mmCIF file of C-alpha atoms and ligand atoms in Angstrom:
data_model
loop_
_atom_site.group_PDB
_atom_site.id
_atom_site.type_symbol
_atom_site.label_atom_id
_atom_site.label_comp_id
_atom_site.label_asym_id
_atom_site.label_seq_id
_atom_site.Cartn_x
_atom_site.Cartn_y
_atom_site.Cartn_z
ATOM 1 C CA MET S 19 3.623 -2.604 26.145
ATOM 2 C CA ALA S 20 6.042 -5.759 25.526
ATOM 3 C CA GLU S 21 3.642 -7.808 24.307
ATOM 4 C CA GLN S 22 2.247 -7.341 20.564
ATOM 5 C CA HIS S 23 -0.654 -8.716 19.893
ATOM 6 C CA SER S 24 -1.807 -7.151 22.840
ATOM 7 C CA SER S 25 -5.975 -7.314 23.635
ATOM 8 C CA TYR S 26 -5.729 -3.788 23.291
ATOM 9 C CA ALA S 27 -7.287 -1.487 20.237
ATOM 10 C CA PHE S 28 -5.732 -1.034 16.962
ATOM 11 C CA ALA S 29 -5.297 2.697 18.532
ATOM 12 C CA THR S 30 -3.876 1.873 21.434
ATOM 13 C CA ARG S 31 -0.526 -0.965 19.958
ATOM 14 C CA ALA S 32 -0.300 2.324 17.625
ATOM 15 C CA LEU S 33 0.715 4.381 20.252
ATOM 16 C CA HIS S 34 1.966 1.731 22.443
ATOM 17 C CA VAL S 35 3.552 -1.096 20.975
ATOM 18 C CA GLY S 36 6.995 -1.432 20.802
ATOM 19 C CA GLN S 37 7.337 1.962 22.029
ATOM 20 C CA ASP S 38 7.752 0.708 26.174
ATOM 21 C CA SER S 39 10.013 3.299 27.611
ATOM 22 C CA ALA S 40 11.153 0.156 29.698
ATOM 23 C CA GLN S 41 13.280 -1.097 26.543
ATOM 24 C CA TRP S 42 16.105 2.349 26.976
ATOM 25 C CA LYS S 43 18.022 2.563 29.685
ATOM 26 C CA SER S 44 16.844 6.307 29.616
ATOM 27 C CA ARG S 45 14.198 5.440 29.326
ATOM 28 C CA ALA S 46 13.353 7.611 26.917
ATOM 29 C CA VAL S 47 9.242 7.570 26.006
ATOM 30 C CA VAL S 48 9.522 8.079 22.396
ATOM 31 C CA PRO S 49 12.309 5.895 21.126
ATOM 32 C CA PRO S 50 15.864 7.024 20.141
ATOM 33 C CA ILE S 51 17.317 7.962 16.861
ATOM 34 C CA VAL S 52 19.045 5.433 16.757
ATOM 35 C CA MET S 53 22.381 6.759 14.506
ATOM 36 C CA ALA S 54 25.214 4.325 15.281
ATOM 37 C CA THR S 55 25.593 2.130 11.900
ATOM 38 C CA THR S 56 27.596 -0.308 14.580
ATOM 39 C CA PHE S 57 27.244 -2.126 18.546
ATOM 40 C CA ALA S 58 29.973 -2.826 20.685
ATOM 41 C CA GLN S 59 30.581 -6.801 21.627
ATOM 42 C CA PHE S 60 31.036 -7.589 25.033
ATOM 43 C CA GLU S 61 33.671 -10.502 22.989
ATOM 44 C CA PRO S 62 33.411 -11.755 19.735
ATOM 45 C CA ALA S 63 30.480 -12.711 17.872
ATOM 46 C CA VAL S 64 28.137 -12.067 21.836
ATOM 47 C CA THR S 65 26.494 -8.652 20.889
ATOM 48 C CA ALA S 66 24.038 -6.797 23.534
ATOM 49 C CA ARG S 67 21.151 -6.907 20.023
ATOM 50 C CA PHE S 68 22.359 -5.077 17.731
ATOM 51 C CA GLU S 69 25.634 -5.352 15.545
ATOM 52 C CA TYR S 70 25.497 -3.627 12.292
ATOM 53 C CA GLY S 71 22.921 -0.770 10.842
ATOM 54 C CA ARG S 72 21.757 -3.272 8.060
ATOM 55 C CA SER S 73 21.161 -6.296 9.721
ATOM 56 C CA GLY S 74 18.847 -4.348 12.359
ATOM 57 C CA ASN S 75 18.606 -0.986 14.689
ATOM 58 C CA PRO S 76 17.115 -0.474 17.692
ATOM 59 C CA THR S 77 14.850 2.013 16.733
ATOM 60 C CA ARG S 78 13.899 0.198 13.575
ATOM 61 C CA ASN S 79 12.788 -2.483 15.803
ATOM 62 C CA SER S 80 10.434 -0.356 17.377
ATOM 63 C CA LEU S 81 8.697 0.073 14.341
ATOM 64 C CA GLU S 82 8.626 -3.217 13.057
ATOM 65 C CA LEU S 83 6.842 -4.392 16.261
ATOM 66 C CA CYS S 84 4.098 -1.535 15.650
ATOM 67 C CA MET S 85 3.629 -2.145 12.410
ATOM 68 C CA ALA S 86 3.785 -6.064 13.321
ATOM 69 C CA SER S 87 0.976 -5.800 15.669
ATOM 70 C CA LEU S 88 -0.849 -3.454 13.221
ATOM 71 C CA ASP S 89 -0.968 -6.196 10.534
ATOM 72 C CA LYS S 90 -1.885 -8.482 13.101
ATOM 73 C CA ALA S 91 1.204 -10.309 12.397
ATOM 74 C CA LYS S 92 4.089 -12.326 14.349
ATOM 75 C CA HIS S 93 7.127 -10.003 12.612
ATOM 76 C CA SER S 94 7.826 -7.617 10.445
ATOM 77 C CA LEU S 95 10.250 -5.902 8.529
ATOM 78 C CA ILE S 96 10.889 -2.451 7.728
ATOM 79 C CA PHE S 97 12.383 -1.575 3.836
ATOM 80 C CA SER S 98 13.604 1.315 2.193
ATOM 81 C CA SER S 99 10.636 1.380 0.377
ATOM 82 C CA GLY S 100 7.698 -0.251 -1.354
ATOM 83 C CA VAL S 101 8.991 -1.155 -3.940
ATOM 84 C CA ALA S 102 12.130 -2.595 -2.029
ATOM 85 C CA CYS S 103 9.945 -4.638 -0.492
ATOM 86 C CA GLU S 104 8.446 -6.321 -3.444
ATOM 87 C CA VAL S 105 11.827 -6.719 -4.534
ATOM 88 C CA ASN S 106 12.723 -8.485 -1.711
ATOM 89 C CA ILE S 107 9.541 -10.949 -1.562
ATOM 90 C CA THR S 108 10.389 -11.829 -5.744
ATOM 91 C CA HIS S 109 13.707 -13.723 -4.107
ATOM 92 C CA LEU S 110 11.954 -16.349 -2.482
ATOM 93 C CA LEU S 111 11.749 -17.316 -5.960
ATOM 94 C CA GLN S 112 14.558 -19.326 -8.040
ATOM 95 C CA ALA S 113 15.352 -18.419 -11.268
ATOM 96 C CA GLY S 114 12.543 -19.996 -14.207
ATOM 97 C CA GLY S 115 10.298 -18.965 -11.109
ATOM 98 C CA HIS S 116 6.345 -17.960 -12.201
ATOM 99 C CA ILE S 117 4.287 -14.949 -11.154
ATOM 100 C CA ILE S 118 0.908 -14.176 -11.503
ATOM 101 C CA THR S 119 -0.787 -10.542 -10.392
ATOM 102 C CA ASP S 120 -3.605 -8.692 -11.414
ATOM 103 C CA THR S 121 -4.172 -7.031 -15.195
ATOM 104 C CA GLN S 122 -4.737 -3.337 -13.074
ATOM 105 C CA VAL S 123 -1.689 -3.958 -10.205
ATOM 106 C CA TYR S 124 -0.189 -0.711 -9.797
ATOM 107 C CA CYS S 125 2.488 0.290 -13.125
ATOM 108 C CA GLY S 126 5.009 1.130 -10.285
ATOM 109 C CA ILE S 127 5.268 -2.698 -9.116
ATOM 110 C CA ASP S 128 4.646 -4.738 -12.587
ATOM 111 C CA ARG S 129 7.738 -1.938 -12.957
ATOM 112 C CA TYR S 130 10.325 -4.524 -11.354
ATOM 113 C CA PHE S 131 8.378 -7.316 -12.443
ATOM 114 C CA ARG S 132 8.151 -6.949 -15.999
ATOM 115 C CA LYS S 133 11.083 -4.941 -16.733
ATOM 116 C CA CYS S 134 13.882 -5.924 -14.288
ATOM 117 C CA ALA S 135 12.756 -9.409 -13.115
ATOM 118 C CA SER S 136 12.279 -10.712 -15.920
ATOM 119 C CA LYS S 137 15.666 -10.700 -16.815
ATOM 120 C CA PHE S 138 16.539 -13.542 -14.154
ATOM 121 C CA ASP S 139 14.049 -15.878 -16.603
ATOM 122 C CA LEU S 140 10.528 -15.299 -14.225
ATOM 123 C CA THR S 141 7.857 -15.282 -16.187
ATOM 124 C CA ILE S 142 4.433 -13.131 -15.060
ATOM 125 C CA ASP S 143 0.600 -13.835 -15.937
ATOM 126 C CA TYR S 144 -2.012 -11.537 -15.313
ATOM 127 C CA VAL S 145 -4.850 -12.460 -14.546
ATOM 128 C CA ASP S 146 -7.897 -10.657 -13.052
ATOM 129 C CA PHE S 147 -8.505 -11.652 -9.645
ATOM 130 C CA CYS S 148 -12.369 -10.575 -9.594
ATOM 131 C CA ASP S 149 -12.469 -14.159 -12.241
ATOM 132 C CA LEU S 150 -11.538 -17.451 -10.057
ATOM 133 C CA ASN S 151 -11.503 -19.617 -13.140
ATOM 134 C CA GLN S 152 -8.963 -17.677 -14.843
ATOM 135 C CA VAL S 153 -7.339 -17.919 -11.098
ATOM 136 C CA ALA S 154 -7.318 -21.336 -11.394
ATOM 137 C CA LYS S 155 -6.167 -21.908 -14.142
ATOM 138 C CA ALA S 156 -2.670 -19.630 -13.880
ATOM 139 C CA ALA S 157 -2.062 -21.969 -10.924
ATOM 140 C CA GLU S 158 -3.214 -25.182 -12.497
ATOM 141 C CA SER S 159 0.121 -23.409 -15.361
ATOM 142 C CA ASN S 160 2.144 -22.257 -12.964
ATOM 143 C CA LEU S 161 1.918 -26.077 -11.588
ATOM 144 C CA GLN S 162 2.556 -27.776 -14.649
ATOM 145 C CA ARG S 163 5.527 -25.838 -15.566
ATOM 146 C CA GLY S 164 7.046 -27.463 -11.952
ATOM 147 C CA SER S 165 7.371 -24.009 -10.546
ATOM 148 C CA LYS S 166 6.527 -25.286 -6.766
ATOM 149 C CA SER S 167 6.968 -21.907 -5.467
ATOM 150 C CA GLY S 168 5.307 -19.335 -7.583
ATOM 151 C CA LEU S 169 4.490 -15.886 -6.627
ATOM 152 C CA VAL S 170 0.812 -14.858 -6.290
ATOM 153 C CA TRP S 171 0.655 -10.973 -6.022
ATOM 154 C CA LEU S 172 -2.097 -9.484 -4.784
ATOM 155 C CA GLU S 173 -4.065 -5.383 -4.386
ATOM 156 C CA SER S 174 -6.773 -4.743 -2.982
ATOM 157 C CA PRO S 175 -8.054 -2.200 -3.801
ATOM 158 C CA THR S 176 -5.763 -1.486 -7.216
ATOM 159 C CA ASN S 177 -4.322 2.092 -7.557
ATOM 160 C CA PRO S 178 -6.232 3.970 -9.175
ATOM 161 C CA LEU S 179 -9.390 2.502 -10.415
ATOM 162 C CA LEU S 180 -10.556 0.709 -6.562
ATOM 163 C CA LYS S 181 -11.013 -2.716 -7.873
ATOM 164 C CA VAL S 182 -11.501 -4.910 -4.740
ATOM 165 C CA THR S 183 -10.170 -8.904 -4.636
ATOM 166 C CA ASP S 184 -12.159 -11.189 -2.740
ATOM 167 C CA ILE S 185 -9.360 -11.749 -0.698
ATOM 168 C CA ARG S 186 -10.295 -15.202 1.508
ATOM 169 C CA ALA S 187 -12.183 -16.471 -2.629
ATOM 170 C CA VAL S 188 -9.642 -15.729 -3.986
ATOM 171 C CA THR S 189 -6.426 -17.405 -1.110
ATOM 172 C CA SER S 190 -8.716 -20.638 -0.705
ATOM 173 C CA THR S 191 -8.585 -20.743 -4.273
ATOM 174 C CA LEU S 192 -5.177 -20.799 -4.793
ATOM 175 C CA LYS S 193 -4.018 -22.637 -2.009
ATOM 176 C CA ASN S 194 -5.883 -26.032 -2.821
ATOM 177 C CA ILE S 195 -4.751 -26.294 -6.546
ATOM 178 C CA ASN S 196 -0.830 -24.984 -4.455
ATOM 179 C CA PRO S 197 -0.303 -25.515 -1.246
ATOM 180 C CA ASN S 198 3.219 -24.532 -1.438
ATOM 181 C CA VAL S 199 2.580 -20.697 -3.862
ATOM 182 C CA ILE S 200 2.932 -17.622 -1.735
ATOM 183 C CA ILE S 201 0.972 -14.984 -1.883
ATOM 184 C CA ALA S 202 1.344 -11.111 -1.289
ATOM 185 C CA ILE S 203 -0.683 -8.811 -1.483
ATOM 186 C CA ASP S 204 -0.602 -4.569 -1.916
ATOM 187 C CA ASN S 205 -2.255 -3.264 1.620
ATOM 188 C CA THR S 206 -1.345 0.035 0.771
ATOM 189 C CA PHE S 207 -4.517 1.826 -0.252
ATOM 190 C CA MET S 208 -6.419 0.468 2.963
ATOM 191 C CA SER S 209 -2.933 0.965 5.285
ATOM 192 C CA PRO S 210 -4.112 -2.030 8.334
ATOM 193 C CA TYR S 211 -6.559 -0.130 9.836
ATOM 194 C CA PHE S 212 -9.024 -0.853 7.347
ATOM 195 C CA GLN S 213 -7.846 -3.859 6.050
ATOM 196 C CA SER S 214 -6.327 -6.741 7.462
ATOM 197 C CA PRO S 215 -4.684 -9.359 4.791
ATOM 198 C CA LEU S 216 -3.284 -12.005 6.586
ATOM 199 C CA GLU S 217 -6.795 -12.580 8.390
ATOM 200 C CA LEU S 218 -7.993 -14.004 5.047
ATOM 201 C CA GLY S 219 -5.396 -16.180 4.214
ATOM 202 C CA VAL S 220 -2.185 -14.091 2.510
ATOM 203 C CA ASP S 221 1.251 -15.088 3.794
ATOM 204 C CA LEU S 222 2.589 -11.954 3.628
ATOM 205 C CA VAL S 223 1.207 -8.227 3.878
ATOM 206 C CA MET S 224 3.297 -5.441 1.681
ATOM 207 C CA THR S 225 2.405 -1.498 2.717
ATOM 208 C CA SER S 226 4.120 1.095 1.136
ATOM 209 C CA ILE S 227 4.806 3.134 4.335
ATOM 210 C CA THR S 228 5.469 6.673 2.135
ATOM 211 C CA LYS S 229 1.629 6.794 1.910
ATOM 212 C CA TYR S 230 -1.027 6.560 4.846
ATOM 213 C CA VAL S 231 1.045 5.477 7.521
ATOM 214 C CA ASN S 232 3.801 8.280 7.495
ATOM 215 C CA GLY S 233 1.095 10.158 5.818
ATOM 216 C CA HIS S 234 2.623 13.337 5.766
ATOM 217 C CA SER S 235 5.026 13.415 2.442
ATOM 218 C CA ASP S 236 7.711 12.844 4.041
ATOM 219 C CA VAL S 237 9.456 9.513 4.259
ATOM 220 C CA VAL S 238 9.751 6.687 1.913
ATOM 221 C CA MET S 239 9.592 2.839 3.139
ATOM 222 C CA GLY S 240 7.840 0.250 3.067
ATOM 223 C CA SER S 241 6.664 -2.900 5.444
ATOM 224 C CA ILE S 242 5.915 -6.605 5.092
ATOM 225 C CA SER S 243 4.224 -8.542 7.196
ATOM 226 C CA THR S 244 3.925 -12.107 8.658
ATOM 227 C CA ASN S 245 3.195 -15.053 10.302
ATOM 228 C CA ARG S 246 5.004 -16.985 8.399
ATOM 229 C CA THR S 247 8.479 -17.728 10.684
ATOM 230 C CA GLU S 248 10.206 -19.116 7.878
ATOM 231 C CA LEU S 249 8.827 -16.424 5.244
ATOM 232 C CA TYR S 250 10.132 -13.949 7.444
ATOM 233 C CA ASP S 251 13.549 -15.613 8.583
ATOM 234 C CA ARG S 252 13.924 -15.820 4.886
ATOM 235 C CA LEU S 253 13.096 -12.141 4.352
ATOM 236 C CA LYS S 254 14.970 -11.260 6.456
ATOM 237 C CA TYR S 255 18.259 -13.169 5.251
ATOM 238 C CA LEU S 256 17.529 -11.158 1.657
ATOM 239 C CA GLN S 257 16.568 -7.857 3.610
ATOM 240 C CA ASN S 258 20.776 -7.497 4.417
ATOM 241 C CA ALA S 259 21.965 -8.966 1.117
ATOM 242 C CA ILE S 260 19.765 -7.253 -0.630
ATOM 243 C CA GLY S 261 20.697 -3.925 2.346
ATOM 244 C CA ALA S 262 17.566 -1.304 1.656
ATOM 245 C CA VAL S 263 16.863 -0.845 5.323
ATOM 246 C CA PRO S 264 15.554 3.045 5.869
ATOM 247 C CA SER S 265 17.894 4.919 7.693
ATOM 248 C CA PRO S 266 17.421 5.454 11.243
ATOM 249 C CA ILE S 267 15.826 9.473 10.871
ATOM 250 C CA ASP S 268 13.041 7.434 9.113
ATOM 251 C CA CYS S 269 11.878 5.001 11.446
ATOM 252 C CA PHE S 270 12.147 7.788 13.745
ATOM 253 C CA MET S 271 9.854 9.732 11.865
ATOM 254 C CA VAL S 272 6.914 7.162 11.188
ATOM 255 C CA ASN S 273 7.494 6.197 14.960
ATOM 256 C CA ARG S 274 5.427 9.285 15.854
ATOM 257 C CA SER S 275 3.111 9.449 12.622
ATOM 258 C CA ILE S 276 2.197 5.768 13.267
ATOM 259 C CA LYS S 277 0.414 6.889 17.022
ATOM 260 C CA THR S 278 -2.619 8.655 14.814
ATOM 261 C CA LEU S 279 -3.716 7.180 11.729
ATOM 262 C CA ALA S 280 -6.596 5.766 13.418
ATOM 263 C CA LEU S 281 -7.133 8.896 13.840
ATOM 264 C CA ARG S 282 -6.321 10.102 10.277
ATOM 265 C CA MET S 283 -8.029 7.574 8.657
ATOM 266 C CA GLU S 284 -10.833 8.189 10.116
ATOM 267 C CA LYS S 285 -10.649 11.537 9.321
ATOM 268 C CA HIS S 286 -9.627 10.975 5.078
ATOM 269 C CA GLN S 287 -12.762 8.502 5.331
ATOM 270 C CA LYS S 288 -14.933 10.597 6.644
ATOM 271 C CA ASN S 289 -14.157 13.758 4.094
ATOM 272 C CA ALA S 290 -13.228 11.329 1.139
ATOM 273 C CA MET S 291 -17.010 9.831 1.169
ATOM 274 C CA ALA S 292 -18.735 13.426 0.953
ATOM 275 C CA VAL S 293 -16.075 14.737 -1.423
ATOM 276 C CA ALA S 294 -17.243 11.259 -3.043
ATOM 277 C CA LEU S 295 -21.677 12.078 -2.540
ATOM 278 C CA PHE S 296 -20.541 15.756 -3.944
ATOM 279 C CA LEU S 297 -18.889 14.356 -6.969
ATOM 280 C CA GLU S 298 -21.706 12.256 -7.616
ATOM 281 C CA SER S 299 -24.366 14.099 -7.883
ATOM 282 C CA HIS S 300 -22.543 17.074 -9.725
ATOM 283 C CA PRO S 301 -22.647 17.105 -13.509
ATOM 284 C CA LEU S 302 -19.804 17.946 -15.056
ATOM 285 C CA VAL S 303 -18.477 14.259 -13.133
ATOM 286 C CA LYS S 304 -19.696 11.590 -15.350
ATOM 287 C CA ARG S 305 -18.677 8.440 -12.445
ATOM 288 C CA VAL S 306 -17.208 8.475 -8.923
ATOM 289 C CA LEU S 307 -15.416 5.368 -7.873
ATOM 290 C CA TYR S 308 -15.248 5.058 -3.933
ATOM 291 C CA LEU S 309 -15.704 2.161 -1.514
ATOM 292 C CA GLY S 310 -18.290 3.638 0.230
ATOM 293 C CA LEU S 311 -20.535 4.341 -2.000
ATOM 294 C CA GLU S 312 -22.959 1.750 -3.094
ATOM 295 C CA SER S 313 -22.787 2.209 -7.329
ATOM 296 C CA HIS S 314 -19.213 1.222 -6.520
ATOM 297 C CA PRO S 315 -19.527 -1.873 -8.161
ATOM 298 C CA GLN S 316 -17.887 -3.999 -5.060
ATOM 299 C CA HIS S 317 -19.681 -2.022 -2.062
ATOM 300 C CA GLN S 318 -21.013 -5.296 -0.852
ATOM 301 C CA LEU S 319 -17.914 -7.208 -0.595
ATOM 302 C CA VAL S 320 -15.480 -4.162 0.637
ATOM 303 C CA LEU S 321 -18.391 -4.560 3.620
ATOM 304 C CA LYS S 322 -17.919 -8.098 3.953
ATOM 305 C CA GLN S 323 -13.706 -8.201 3.807
ATOM 306 C CA CYS S 324 -12.803 -4.556 4.902
ATOM 307 C CA LYS S 325 -12.950 -2.154 7.784
ATOM 308 C CA GLY S 326 -13.980 1.024 5.805
ATOM 309 C CA PHE S 327 -12.488 2.226 3.095
ATOM 310 C CA THR S 328 -10.132 4.839 3.150
ATOM 311 C CA GLY S 329 -9.911 8.435 1.333
ATOM 312 C CA MET S 330 -9.164 7.137 -1.702
ATOM 313 C CA ILE S 331 -11.203 8.457 -5.641
ATOM 314 C CA ALA S 332 -11.534 8.129 -8.706
ATOM 315 C CA ALA S 333 -13.976 10.288 -10.817
ATOM 316 C CA TYR S 334 -14.178 10.461 -15.005
ATOM 317 C CA LEU S 335 -14.398 13.932 -16.253
ATOM 318 C CA GLU S 336 -16.212 15.682 -18.857
ATOM 319 C CA GLY S 337 -14.641 17.505 -21.113
ATOM 320 C CA THR S 338 -11.129 16.604 -22.832
ATOM 321 C CA LEU S 339 -6.896 16.332 -21.771
ATOM 322 C CA GLU S 340 -7.741 20.212 -21.776
ATOM 323 C CA THR S 341 -10.279 20.463 -19.674
ATOM 324 C CA MET S 342 -8.815 18.119 -17.138
ATOM 325 C CA CYS S 343 -5.430 20.162 -16.726
ATOM 326 C CA LYS S 344 -7.421 23.690 -16.585
ATOM 327 C CA PHE S 345 -9.738 22.275 -14.112
ATOM 328 C CA LEU S 346 -6.050 20.733 -12.400
ATOM 329 C CA SER S 347 -4.385 24.947 -12.634
ATOM 330 C CA TYR S 348 -7.284 26.430 -10.466
ATOM 331 C CA LEU S 349 -8.178 23.952 -7.759
ATOM 332 C CA LYS S 350 -5.958 26.340 -4.800
ATOM 333 C CA ILE S 351 -6.219 23.646 -2.274
ATOM 334 C CA PHE S 352 -6.243 20.317 -3.855
ATOM 335 C CA THR S 353 -1.603 19.880 -4.667
ATOM 336 C CA LEU S 354 -1.176 18.665 -7.677
ATOM 337 C CA GLY S 355 1.509 16.435 -7.707
ATOM 338 C CA GLU S 356 1.628 11.778 -7.442
ATOM 339 C CA SER S 357 1.164 10.275 -4.120
ATOM 340 C CA LEU S 358 -1.220 9.314 -1.966
ATOM 341 C CA GLY S 359 -2.496 8.530 1.627
ATOM 342 C CA ALA S 360 -0.988 12.142 2.982
ATOM 343 C CA VAL S 361 -2.472 14.344 5.970
ATOM 344 C CA GLU S 362 -2.804 17.497 2.995
ATOM 345 C CA SER S 363 -5.478 16.781 0.099
ATOM 346 C CA LEU S 364 -3.175 15.790 -3.554
ATOM 347 C CA ILE S 365 -4.849 15.251 -6.768
ATOM 348 C CA GLU S 366 -3.317 13.931 -10.348
ATOM 349 C CA LEU S 367 -3.904 12.606 -13.443
ATOM 350 C CA PRO S 368 -3.390 9.832 -14.158
ATOM 351 C CA ALA S 369 -2.819 9.491 -17.596
ATOM 352 C CA ILE S 370 0.009 11.236 -17.489
ATOM 353 C CA MET S 371 1.741 10.955 -14.323
ATOM 354 C CA THR S 372 1.889 8.385 -11.965
ATOM 355 C CA HIS S 373 0.901 5.767 -14.839
ATOM 356 C CA GLU S 374 2.009 7.730 -17.809
ATOM 357 C CA MET S 375 4.724 4.851 -17.832
ATOM 358 C CA MET S 376 2.143 1.910 -19.150
ATOM 359 C CA GLY S 377 1.391 3.467 -22.194
ATOM 360 C CA GLN S 378 -1.893 4.233 -24.241
ATOM 361 C CA TRP S 379 -2.640 0.356 -25.310
ATOM 362 C CA ALA S 380 -2.330 -0.607 -21.754
ATOM 363 C CA ARG S 381 -4.178 2.095 -20.406
ATOM 364 C CA ASP S 382 -7.114 2.102 -22.377
ATOM 365 C CA LYS S 383 -7.465 -1.756 -21.720
ATOM 366 C CA ILE S 384 -8.167 -1.169 -18.145
ATOM 367 C CA GLY S 385 -10.077 1.974 -18.743
ATOM 368 C CA ILE S 386 -7.454 5.149 -17.018
ATOM 369 C CA SER S 387 -8.405 7.255 -20.401
ATOM 370 C CA ASP S 388 -7.000 11.259 -20.187
ATOM 371 C CA THR S 389 -9.964 12.067 -18.053
ATOM 372 C CA LEU S 390 -9.629 10.634 -14.988
ATOM 373 C CA VAL S 391 -8.583 12.123 -11.775
ATOM 374 C CA ARG S 392 -7.165 10.609 -9.180
ATOM 375 C CA ILE S 393 -7.739 11.918 -5.491
ATOM 376 C CA SER S 394 -6.404 12.146 -2.264
ATOM 377 C CA ILE S 395 -8.021 13.283 0.436
ATOM 378 C CA GLY S 396 -6.838 14.679 2.601
ATOM 379 C CA VAL S 397 -7.922 16.246 6.563
ATOM 380 C CA GLU S 398 -8.166 19.813 6.148
ATOM 381 C CA ASP S 399 -11.662 20.924 6.843
ATOM 382 C CA VAL S 400 -14.652 18.946 3.964
ATOM 383 C CA ASP S 401 -16.871 22.318 3.168
ATOM 384 C CA ASP S 402 -12.882 23.698 2.307
ATOM 385 C CA LEU S 403 -12.925 20.188 -0.116
ATOM 386 C CA ILE S 404 -15.422 20.755 -1.555
ATOM 387 C CA GLY S 405 -15.561 24.617 -2.228
ATOM 388 C CA ASP S 406 -12.353 24.563 -3.766
ATOM 389 C CA LEU S 407 -13.469 21.196 -6.441
ATOM 390 C CA ASP S 408 -16.538 23.172 -7.159
ATOM 391 C CA GLN S 409 -15.025 26.156 -8.324
ATOM 392 C CA ALA S 410 -12.665 24.793 -10.076
ATOM 393 C CA LEU S 411 -14.732 23.064 -12.695
ATOM 394 C CA LYS S 412 -17.768 25.832 -12.736
ATOM 395 C CA ARG S 413 -14.192 27.916 -14.355
ATOM 396 C CA SER S 414 -12.947 25.030 -16.878
ATOM 397 C CA GLN S 415 -16.188 24.745 -18.614
ATOM 398 C CA PRO S 416 -15.417 25.251 -22.133
ATOM 399 C CA THR S 417 -17.966 28.252 -21.525
ATOM 400 C CA ASN S 418 -15.769 30.141 -19.646
HETATM 401 O O1 LIG M 521 7.032 4.334 -3.512
HETATM 402 P P1 LIG M 521 7.058 3.532 -2.967
HETATM 403 O O2 LIG M 521 7.319 3.571 -1.186
HETATM 404 O O3 LIG M 521 8.467 2.361 -3.257
HETATM 405 O O4 LIG M 521 5.533 2.408 -2.977
HETATM 406 C C1 LIG M 521 5.382 1.691 -4.433
HETATM 407 C C2 LIG M 521 3.831 1.512 -4.456
HETATM 408 C C3 LIG M 521 3.205 0.459 -3.794
HETATM 409 N N1 LIG M 521 2.318 0.383 -4.064
HETATM 410 C C4 LIG M 521 1.117 0.928 -4.064
HETATM 411 C C5 LIG M 521 -0.884 0.607 -4.306
HETATM 412 C C6 LIG M 521 1.749 1.952 -4.354
HETATM 413 O O5 LIG M 521 1.087 3.365 -4.778
HETATM 414 C C7 LIG M 521 2.693 2.741 -4.862
HETATM 415 C C8 LIG M 521 3.734 3.895 -5.108
HETATM 416 N N2 LIG M 521 2.435 4.674 -5.599
HETATM 417 C C9 LIG M 521 2.809 5.931 -6.307
HETATM 418 C C10 LIG M 521 3.459 7.396 -5.766
HETATM 419 C C11 LIG M 521 1.075 6.903 -6.168
HETATM 420 O O6 LIG M 521 1.715 8.306 -6.785
HETATM 421 O O7 LIG M 521 0.914 5.743 -6.817
#
């Protein structure tokens, strides 16, 4: 399938776009792993297509075409991690530039903004993207500073508390105030299967491919998709200049995984819905956050702007940090570990694992307490998952 935006549906595009066997002399049905770091030129500066592995690679190109199609974008670039995408996007700014992001932005993204980008005299405003007045105020202060090309970094839903931004409302508020502002969104939790932010006014969609898109806990990678060719050209230049490119083997792995993205996302969601309902009715669970539950504060917004609820759950349990540690140690199927979006179910305690680096004060401010667990629901048999959670909850009670 040569064209990126065929009339075919998601699952068909995931299987075929960029994977066309006619592009290879061998007519290989699977994109080959092209390990060459350099490509022979016909004469000086006359190439078949690729010249050097940092600036482009055939195995990577297959994935870029596929990811662009799934994100409904003209262009996509694949990087060596999700964070590498953030670094390259931040390099679109001039020194002295201005970033607006959410108070709940994933701390691994915020670490680069706060600890590294700030060294280049970039300032960061934290707002609650659910409050359009705050958004407008930050955009105006960005303009007053003379910063014409500020960057806005959205994340919806957020990691780990699943706060949802009204993407259309925020992008139109921002663009009305400053049409030059660059709006990027972290689409990692939804994947292109459940959310298409380019249709909602966003300029750049970043995805940590490490999570759902690869989905097998064996590749670290990221992508940026866009319909704005001038931003794509600048990012392609930056990618080559900065050098954070993935290996062809990793691209091969994701070319393979992406074919089952639709299947996996459906199963993640189905399992997660059942687990969320189980947890919500469990006496030892104080509160469950899941996009598919009517009790989620932004469930209606999710129905409006997303195509599904994904596989991520956050839950506040009864007890203390000690109870949580016991509960986690009793689980048999769930793997205690960082990361998410994998075929195997993962569970973690953000306060002392993924979000420890935020510090207690910042965690308390947004509600990441010691008794919050984050669960990434995999594609196992759901009765086994529920049974495992049930036995571990019962055993971890203080009376036992
Ligand atoms: O790990 P990397 O591919 O660089 O992606 C970073 C990243 C970006 N955005 C979101 C929403 C993320 O969750 C992550 C990575 N997160 C974890 C490793 C985690 O356990 O939350």
